[in-house]
Amino acid sequence: MPPMSLQELGTMARLMSMPIFLAFVGLVVLLSDLIFNRDDERRWPAYLTIAGLIGSLFLWVQSWLVYNLPETDNAFFAKARELLRVEALPQPELLFGGMYDPVGFFKLTLLCNLIIVIVALVVTLIAPGYLERRDLQRGEFYALLLFATVGLILMVGSTHLILTFLALELLSIPLYILAGFARPDLRSEESALKYFLLGSFASAFLLYGIALVYGATGTMNLYEIRAILAGDIQSGAPQILLVNGQNNLMVLGGLTMLLVGVGFKISLVPFHQWTPDVYEGAPTVVTAFMVAGTKVAGFVMLVNILVAFIVLYEWWWPLIAIIAVLTMLVGNIGAIRQRNIKRMLAYSSIAHAGYMLVGLVGLPVFPNIILPTLSLYLGVYALMNLGAFAVLMALEEATDREIVELEDFAGLGRAHPVLALLLGFFLLSLAGFPPTAGYFAKFFLFTGTILSAQRDPSLALQQWLVVAAVVLSVISLFYYARYIIAMFMTAAPAVEDDEEEFEPERPSWMVGTAVAVTAMLVLLIGLFPNPLLALFQ
Amino acid sequence: MNQLGFPLLSILIFLPLLGAVVTSLLPWKYASRLSLVFAVVNFVLSLLVVGYFQRTAEFQFVERVSWITAFDNPDTPIPDPGFLIEYFLGVDGISLWMIPLTTLLSAIAIWFSSDSIREREKEYYAFMLLLETGMLGVFMALDLFLFFVFWEAVLIPMYFLIGVWGGKNRIYATIKFVLYTMAGSAFMLAAIMALGIFSVNLGQSGTIGYALDRLQDITPQLPPQTQLLLFLAFAVAYAIKVPLFPFHTWLPDAHVQAPTAGSVILAGILLKMGTYGYLRFAVPLFPAVALELAPIFATLAIIGILYGAWVAYAQRDMKSLVAYSSVSHLGFVVLGIFSLNNQGLSGAILQMVNHGLSTGALFLLVGMIYERRHTRDLEEFGGLWTRMPVFAAFFLITMLASVGLPGLNGFIGEFLTLIGAFAANPWWAAFATFGVVLAAVYMLHLFGKIMFGPLDNPENRTLSDLTRKEIMILVPLVALMVLIGVAPNLLLDPMQPSVEALVEVIQTGAAARLIP
């Protein structure tokens, strides 16, 4: 690489400013915990975190403006660019020595950065109340959350397997701690230990995969891997891919190991067994972060890896298809059995990963439909899960008791009609019921998938994947609706005194904001997806 | 954009939604009156549709803007098909009468509820208004995607109306209702998705679109096997909604458990969404298949007519009796549709309105007596004629309209349907005519059990006759029954051009079928 000028370095730093800034905020929050140690100051680290995350939203807008430079020439954007002093980079795709790409294919990474920041923001908004109720208010919670967020951002933008691994660890280690944050609670400790053991296992797989891929191709840069594999096929003189007319086991083995490692992280079947226990035991706000944040980022990581190995498509798509079917089946069937909403949402997140995998099978045929629809799905998925968790937190605040078991939901529709309706709304959205955002996301993803199957006859099987996905999402309504029935159609247990019922407590402004923001976004994306879609064309 | 210069249809759809929001924001004591105001205003507005309707086959009051356009990347090497989903509303002779019927029955149902609903009123009225929004959307949407959104949106408020304000066994009933409908909808959704994808390959614009007029150009080009599958997918969804035998088992449960106003809406309008679906989408999109399969559907309809009537006669629960009578009556509508000729289709459309009026009124009457006695068991009643003469009079007219007495609305609809069926296949008419006789049997049985005989149950001695409000609720319905019975052309005339156009589509389809 040629040495870069100071100005270039500055621009690069600005384009990478989101992770850098958030890491810095994380350090500040960690220190602030030393200063704000009086009981009435406990919330200050949270406020700082929120400020930092909102700041990083501006940084996101800046990078969005940079990468939309050629296409948008209307006055508003021009003015905004002028104010932010944004200029285009000669080669914007590769930063940090070619290890980091803030845009990604079809701006997938760019969008996911936004989703990740919103996830972190909503989690920070709902966390303080929860931590106080559990007597867990310690400032390092927010610092750990921020480090994990940085890990997510680096993970989705990574184009180099080493950075991918580092980012994954930067994400995982804080999450291990966060999962066990409710320390005297045995379930939380169990959750942390399980997550740690299986997470390390997954990391080992990933590392071994990286080593094999490096051994075969001589590089760990995903773009270079793609170019080498493609060149190998085109040149007709196979050196890497084919040995003695057979597939190079080193590449295939490496790819499989990578998939196993990622599969653990985004809990694809059969690597999902840890998920319900970990999600159930971890503090609820951490669960929200894992369900929304980790899964989205892990999925983008999976896309990045699959794109690098796109020429081996013939080989990996049956694998993905089988995993997709298993994941949908196990997720949906598992969810039916659950009577604990955290476990139910854990299985439902497995099911959703399955739906998204169905879309991924069509990736090489129609990347320009599959990837934008997938990013829409990821965004909607994160928002509706966050919304459901935010409402849960608001309900806990309002009723002053823990609400996780199905029985806890009885009669909530009468005591807290607005919150109960909102939870119903998010659950319907998760089930993909029109006219919610969840329905539109599913509709576009599945239509795009069928479309790719139509264009490439060898993918006829994919249509049946979509049929399975549609049937299973109809079935999924059953387990989501169970909570709606409990809230609205069964009476509350008579133990409570009447006073409480008639004067419901209002949730605090932070949780209220979180609920309002997620609900508005899910509703708006549902009714008017156009502006959002236009951002990422 | 349309003959009025303002988006009347959108206003009709979204005014109740606004009403639902306002109702749920203001204190509960205003809820019933406020929602009634919204419903009545919407009814008055819907009369504009009737007033300004022109006697042509064209869609009128059309509103058409693109709603979701996405994923079209012109700069990729292979041009990508993008989505073009339209907000496309319009009214023609087929949907014309469903709109005032919906607004009228909604207003009446809301008005009736003000006495019978005593808990969680705000939510109740908000859901009633939401339901109105969904139903109007179904009858106006001309883009299949939009149609599907409204179609499903109707489920949510109905789910709550039955599940929260329903009877003892309400949760079972509401889940059964939703699961049945969802199962059908899944088929329809699959068919809609498939049509969108075919529209890329066969259509002119190369985009994934769902507008009815574009799809109508495409469907004749599809291979017969595909057409058959797609038609069946639509038909199953609609058959469940109608409900056509053997998909009817959810209906009695839902009706018996629903609150009175819910039953009125369910029978009066929701069931018509199914028959309307046949008229608007399934038949015009796949006329050749419709002709091919008409005997099957007509047979199912006739079984429904006879079986529904038979089972209705055996019911002790009044609501359950009226519910099974709906199965029978809707059988006539489906039979009319699958006669696929002018008389049959006109009769079916007219019968959709008639059934809405008479069954709506029957459920209201049952509800009124339930309010007084809190039972619907036929054996508990007898001899009410002497105690409640006004009630008896209204009941008599409604019952006779439902049976199909000449001079009242039911006669015209059933007569046209039977003529149509006869023209299509005399045997159909022969069997269906028994349904008319059986209708008289179970309805007279119902009437006789309640009204005649000795007044021997002491609890019935203290019953009061209808209040002024109850009379005012029933008068518009009964007046319309008489009006349609005397002057059916008022309704038949405006729908003629659209029916003729539909018949032409069917004949073209039949001609196309002759070429292998």
PDB file of C-alpha atoms in Angstrom, chain B residues 262-401:
ATOM      1  CA  GLY B 262     -70.343  -8.611  16.052  1.00  0.00           C
ATOM      2  CA  SER B 263     -72.763 -11.169  14.665  1.00  0.00           C
ATOM      3  CA  VAL B 264     -74.542  -8.505  12.664  1.00  0.00           C
ATOM      4  CA  ILE B 265     -71.299  -7.401  11.058  1.00  0.00           C
ATOM      5  CA  LEU B 266     -70.020 -10.930  10.663  1.00  0.00           C
ATOM      6  CA  ALA B 267     -73.118 -12.197   8.893  1.00  0.00           C
ATOM      7  CA  GLY B 268     -74.036  -8.952   7.226  1.00  0.00           C
ATOM      8  CA  ILE B 269     -70.705  -8.017   5.705  1.00  0.00           C
ATOM      9  CA  LEU B 270     -67.762 -10.243   6.542  1.00  0.00           C
ATOM     10  CA  LEU B 271     -69.228 -13.263   4.818  1.00  0.00           C
ATOM     11  CA  LYS B 272     -69.843 -11.152   1.721  1.00  0.00           C
ATOM     12  CA  MET B 273     -66.133 -10.544   1.496  1.00  0.00           C
ATOM     13  CA  GLY B 274     -65.834 -14.145   0.383  1.00  0.00           C
ATOM     14  CA  THR B 275     -68.496 -13.996  -2.300  1.00  0.00           C
ATOM     15  CA  TYR B 276     -67.223 -10.611  -3.368  1.00  0.00           C
ATOM     16  CA  GLY B 277     -63.763 -12.146  -3.734  1.00  0.00           C
ATOM     17  CA  TYR B 278     -65.156 -14.615  -6.259  1.00  0.00           C
ATOM     18  CA  LEU B 279     -66.881 -11.855  -8.182  1.00  0.00           C
ATOM     19  CA  ARG B 280     -64.001  -9.442  -8.169  1.00  0.00           C
ATOM     20  CA  PHE B 281     -60.893 -11.609  -8.441  1.00  0.00           C
ATOM     21  CA  ALA B 282     -61.293 -15.357  -8.753  1.00  0.00           C
ATOM     22  CA  VAL B 283     -63.820 -15.439 -11.598  1.00  0.00           C
ATOM     23  CA  PRO B 284     -62.631 -12.485 -13.739  1.00  0.00           C
ATOM     24  CA  LEU B 285     -58.985 -13.496 -13.439  1.00  0.00           C
ATOM     25  CA  PHE B 286     -59.577 -17.129 -14.324  1.00  0.00           C
ATOM     26  CA  PRO B 287     -62.866 -17.275 -16.244  1.00  0.00           C
ATOM     27  CA  ALA B 288     -61.958 -20.453 -18.072  1.00  0.00           C
ATOM     28  CA  VAL B 289     -61.201 -22.300 -14.853  1.00  0.00           C
ATOM     29  CA  ALA B 290     -64.327 -20.900 -13.244  1.00  0.00           C
ATOM     30  CA  LEU B 291     -66.404 -22.351 -16.063  1.00  0.00           C
ATOM     31  CA  GLU B 292     -64.598 -25.643 -15.798  1.00  0.00           C
ATOM     32  CA  LEU B 293     -65.101 -25.924 -12.059  1.00  0.00           C
ATOM     33  CA  ALA B 294     -68.553 -24.340 -11.880  1.00  0.00           C
ATOM     34  CA  PRO B 295     -70.314 -27.708 -11.393  1.00  0.00           C
ATOM     35  CA  ILE B 296     -68.167 -28.487  -8.366  1.00  0.00           C
ATOM     36  CA  PHE B 297     -68.794 -25.153  -6.737  1.00  0.00           C
ATOM     37  CA  ALA B 298     -72.475 -25.218  -7.602  1.00  0.00           C
ATOM     38  CA  THR B 299     -72.756 -28.683  -6.079  1.00  0.00           C
ATOM     39  CA  LEU B 300     -71.022 -27.541  -2.907  1.00  0.00           C
ATOM     40  CA  ALA B 301     -73.310 -24.514  -2.826  1.00  0.00           C
ATOM     41  CA  ILE B 302     -76.406 -26.694  -3.181  1.00  0.00           C
ATOM     42  CA  ILE B 303     -75.176 -29.043  -0.458  1.00  0.00           C
ATOM     43  CA  GLY B 304     -74.627 -25.944   1.667  1.00  0.00           C
ATOM     44  CA  ILE B 305     -78.135 -24.691   0.920  1.00  0.00           C
ATOM     45  CA  LEU B 306     -79.795 -27.952   1.894  1.00  0.00           C
ATOM     46  CA  TYR B 307     -77.471 -28.962   4.695  1.00  0.00           C
ATOM     47  CA  GLY B 308     -77.489 -25.487   6.256  1.00  0.00           C
ATOM     48  CA  ALA B 309     -81.257 -25.414   6.217  1.00  0.00           C
ATOM     49  CA  TRP B 310     -81.513 -28.947   7.580  1.00  0.00           C
ATOM     50  CA  VAL B 311     -79.155 -28.262  10.476  1.00  0.00           C
ATOM     51  CA  ALA B 312     -80.755 -24.879  11.147  1.00  0.00           C
ATOM     52  CA  TYR B 313     -84.046 -26.637  11.775  1.00  0.00           C
ATOM     53  CA  ALA B 314     -82.449 -28.767  14.471  1.00  0.00           C
ATOM     54  CA  GLN B 315     -81.000 -25.881  16.485  1.00  0.00           C
ATOM     55  CA  ARG B 316     -82.274 -24.868  19.883  1.00  0.00           C
ATOM     56  CA  ASP B 317     -80.053 -21.823  20.131  1.00  0.00           C
ATOM     57  CA  MET B 318     -81.607 -18.990  18.145  1.00  0.00           C
ATOM     58  CA  LYS B 319     -78.262 -17.529  17.127  1.00  0.00           C
ATOM     59  CA  SER B 320     -77.016 -20.869  15.983  1.00  0.00           C
ATOM     60  CA  LEU B 321     -80.174 -21.279  13.932  1.00  0.00           C
ATOM     61  CA  VAL B 322     -79.651 -17.936  12.219  1.00  0.00           C
ATOM     62  CA  ALA B 323     -75.989 -18.819  11.696  1.00  0.00           C
ATOM     63  CA  TYR B 324     -76.850 -22.032   9.862  1.00  0.00           C
ATOM     64  CA  SER B 325     -79.459 -20.171   7.881  1.00  0.00           C
ATOM     65  CA  SER B 326     -76.571 -17.972   6.707  1.00  0.00           C
ATOM     66  CA  VAL B 327     -74.771 -21.054   5.430  1.00  0.00           C
ATOM     67  CA  SER B 328     -77.886 -21.864   3.465  1.00  0.00           C
ATOM     68  CA  HIS B 329     -78.429 -18.350   2.136  1.00  0.00           C
ATOM     69  CA  LEU B 330     -74.814 -17.842   1.167  1.00  0.00           C
ATOM     70  CA  GLY B 331     -75.142 -21.093  -0.739  1.00  0.00           C
ATOM     71  CA  PHE B 332     -77.646 -19.313  -2.972  1.00  0.00           C
ATOM     72  CA  VAL B 333     -75.181 -16.511  -3.542  1.00  0.00           C
ATOM     73  CA  VAL B 334     -72.409 -18.907  -4.543  1.00  0.00           C
ATOM     74  CA  LEU B 335     -74.816 -20.832  -6.744  1.00  0.00           C
ATOM     75  CA  GLY B 336     -75.756 -17.572  -8.467  1.00  0.00           C
ATOM     76  CA  ILE B 337     -72.119 -16.674  -9.004  1.00  0.00           C
ATOM     77  CA  PHE B 338     -71.237 -20.025 -10.494  1.00  0.00           C
ATOM     78  CA  SER B 339     -74.220 -19.949 -12.807  1.00  0.00           C
ATOM     79  CA  LEU B 340     -71.897 -17.488 -14.560  1.00  0.00           C
ATOM     80  CA  ASN B 341     -74.716 -15.808 -16.435  1.00  0.00           C
ATOM     81  CA  ASN B 342     -76.383 -12.450 -16.139  1.00  0.00           C
ATOM     82  CA  GLN B 343     -79.358 -13.467 -14.021  1.00  0.00           C
ATOM     83  CA  GLY B 344     -77.320 -15.596 -11.699  1.00  0.00           C
ATOM     84  CA  LEU B 345     -74.694 -12.949 -11.092  1.00  0.00           C
ATOM     85  CA  SER B 346     -77.239 -10.155 -10.620  1.00  0.00           C
ATOM     86  CA  GLY B 347     -79.211 -12.351  -8.297  1.00  0.00           C
ATOM     87  CA  ALA B 348     -76.088 -13.210  -6.316  1.00  0.00           C
ATOM     88  CA  ILE B 349     -75.113  -9.582  -5.897  1.00  0.00           C
ATOM     89  CA  LEU B 350     -78.628  -8.616  -4.937  1.00  0.00           C
ATOM     90  CA  GLN B 351     -78.819 -11.538  -2.545  1.00  0.00           C
ATOM     91  CA  MET B 352     -75.605 -10.368  -0.887  1.00  0.00           C
ATOM     92  CA  VAL B 353     -77.359  -7.116  -0.005  1.00  0.00           C
ATOM     93  CA  ASN B 354     -80.576  -8.871   0.959  1.00  0.00           C
ATOM     94  CA  HIS B 355     -78.893 -11.322   3.244  1.00  0.00           C
ATOM     95  CA  GLY B 356     -77.015  -8.478   4.895  1.00  0.00           C
ATOM     96  CA  LEU B 357     -80.244  -6.692   5.636  1.00  0.00           C
ATOM     97  CA  SER B 358     -82.407  -9.603   6.719  1.00  0.00           C
ATOM     98  CA  THR B 359     -79.826 -11.612   8.650  1.00  0.00           C
ATOM     99  CA  GLY B 360     -78.496  -8.431  10.210  1.00  0.00           C
ATOM    100  CA  ALA B 361     -82.006  -7.663  11.362  1.00  0.00           C
ATOM    101  CA  LEU B 362     -82.526 -11.225  12.594  1.00  0.00           C
ATOM    102  CA  PHE B 363     -79.393 -11.088  14.712  1.00  0.00           C
ATOM    103  CA  LEU B 364     -80.490  -7.729  16.089  1.00  0.00           C
ATOM    104  CA  LEU B 365     -83.891  -9.159  16.999  1.00  0.00           C
ATOM    105  CA  VAL B 366     -82.302 -12.157  18.667  1.00  0.00           C
ATOM    106  CA  GLY B 367     -79.958  -9.780  20.459  1.00  0.00           C
ATOM    107  CA  MET B 368     -82.888  -7.681  21.673  1.00  0.00           C
ATOM    108  CA  ILE B 369     -84.616 -10.651  23.186  1.00  0.00           C
ATOM    109  CA  TYR B 370     -81.348 -11.878  24.630  1.00  0.00           C
ATOM    110  CA  GLU B 371     -80.897  -8.526  26.371  1.00  0.00           C
ATOM    111  CA  ARG B 372     -84.211  -9.108  28.111  1.00  0.00           C
ATOM    112  CA  ARG B 373     -83.969 -12.778  28.991  1.00  0.00           C
ATOM    113  CA  HIS B 374     -80.247 -13.602  28.780  1.00  0.00           C
ATOM    114  CA  THR B 375     -80.981 -16.834  27.042  1.00  0.00           C
ATOM    115  CA  ARG B 376     -81.344 -17.819  23.443  1.00  0.00           C
ATOM    116  CA  ASP B 377     -82.817 -21.237  24.041  1.00  0.00           C
ATOM    117  CA  LEU B 378     -85.909 -21.674  21.873  1.00  0.00           C
ATOM    118  CA  GLU B 379     -87.566 -23.911  24.491  1.00  0.00           C
ATOM    119  CA  GLU B 380     -87.580 -21.042  26.959  1.00  0.00           C
ATOM    120  CA  PHE B 381     -89.909 -18.981  24.797  1.00  0.00           C
ATOM    121  CA  GLY B 382     -93.448 -19.160  23.516  1.00  0.00           C
ATOM    122  CA  GLY B 383     -96.439 -16.924  23.187  1.00  0.00           C
ATOM    123  CA  LEU B 384     -94.478 -13.702  23.028  1.00  0.00           C
ATOM    124  CA  TRP B 385     -96.870 -12.390  20.392  1.00  0.00           C
ATOM    125  CA  THR B 386     -99.217 -11.151  23.085  1.00  0.00           C
ATOM    126  CA  ARG B 387     -96.493  -9.604  25.253  1.00  0.00           C
ATOM    127  CA  MET B 388     -94.441  -7.993  22.497  1.00  0.00           C
ATOM    128  CA  PRO B 389     -96.610  -7.184  19.488  1.00  0.00           C
ATOM    129  CA  VAL B 390     -94.219  -4.646  17.956  1.00  0.00           C
ATOM    130  CA  PHE B 391     -91.328  -7.045  18.287  1.00  0.00           C
ATOM    131  CA  ALA B 392     -93.456  -9.735  16.698  1.00  0.00           C
ATOM    132  CA  ALA B 393     -94.317  -7.491  13.769  1.00  0.00           C
ATOM    133  CA  PHE B 394     -90.701  -6.693  13.018  1.00  0.00           C
ATOM    134  CA  PHE B 395     -89.757 -10.309  13.483  1.00  0.00           C
ATOM    135  CA  LEU B 396     -92.498 -11.378  11.082  1.00  0.00           C
ATOM    136  CA  ILE B 397     -91.417  -9.045   8.292  1.00  0.00           C
ATOM    137  CA  THR B 398     -87.746  -9.947   8.694  1.00  0.00           C
ATOM    138  CA  MET B 399     -88.526 -13.615   8.810  1.00  0.00           C
ATOM    139  CA  LEU B 400     -90.653 -13.436   5.686  1.00  0.00           C
ATOM    140  CA  ALA B 401     -87.969 -11.438   3.893  1.00  0.00           C
TER     141      ALA B 401
END
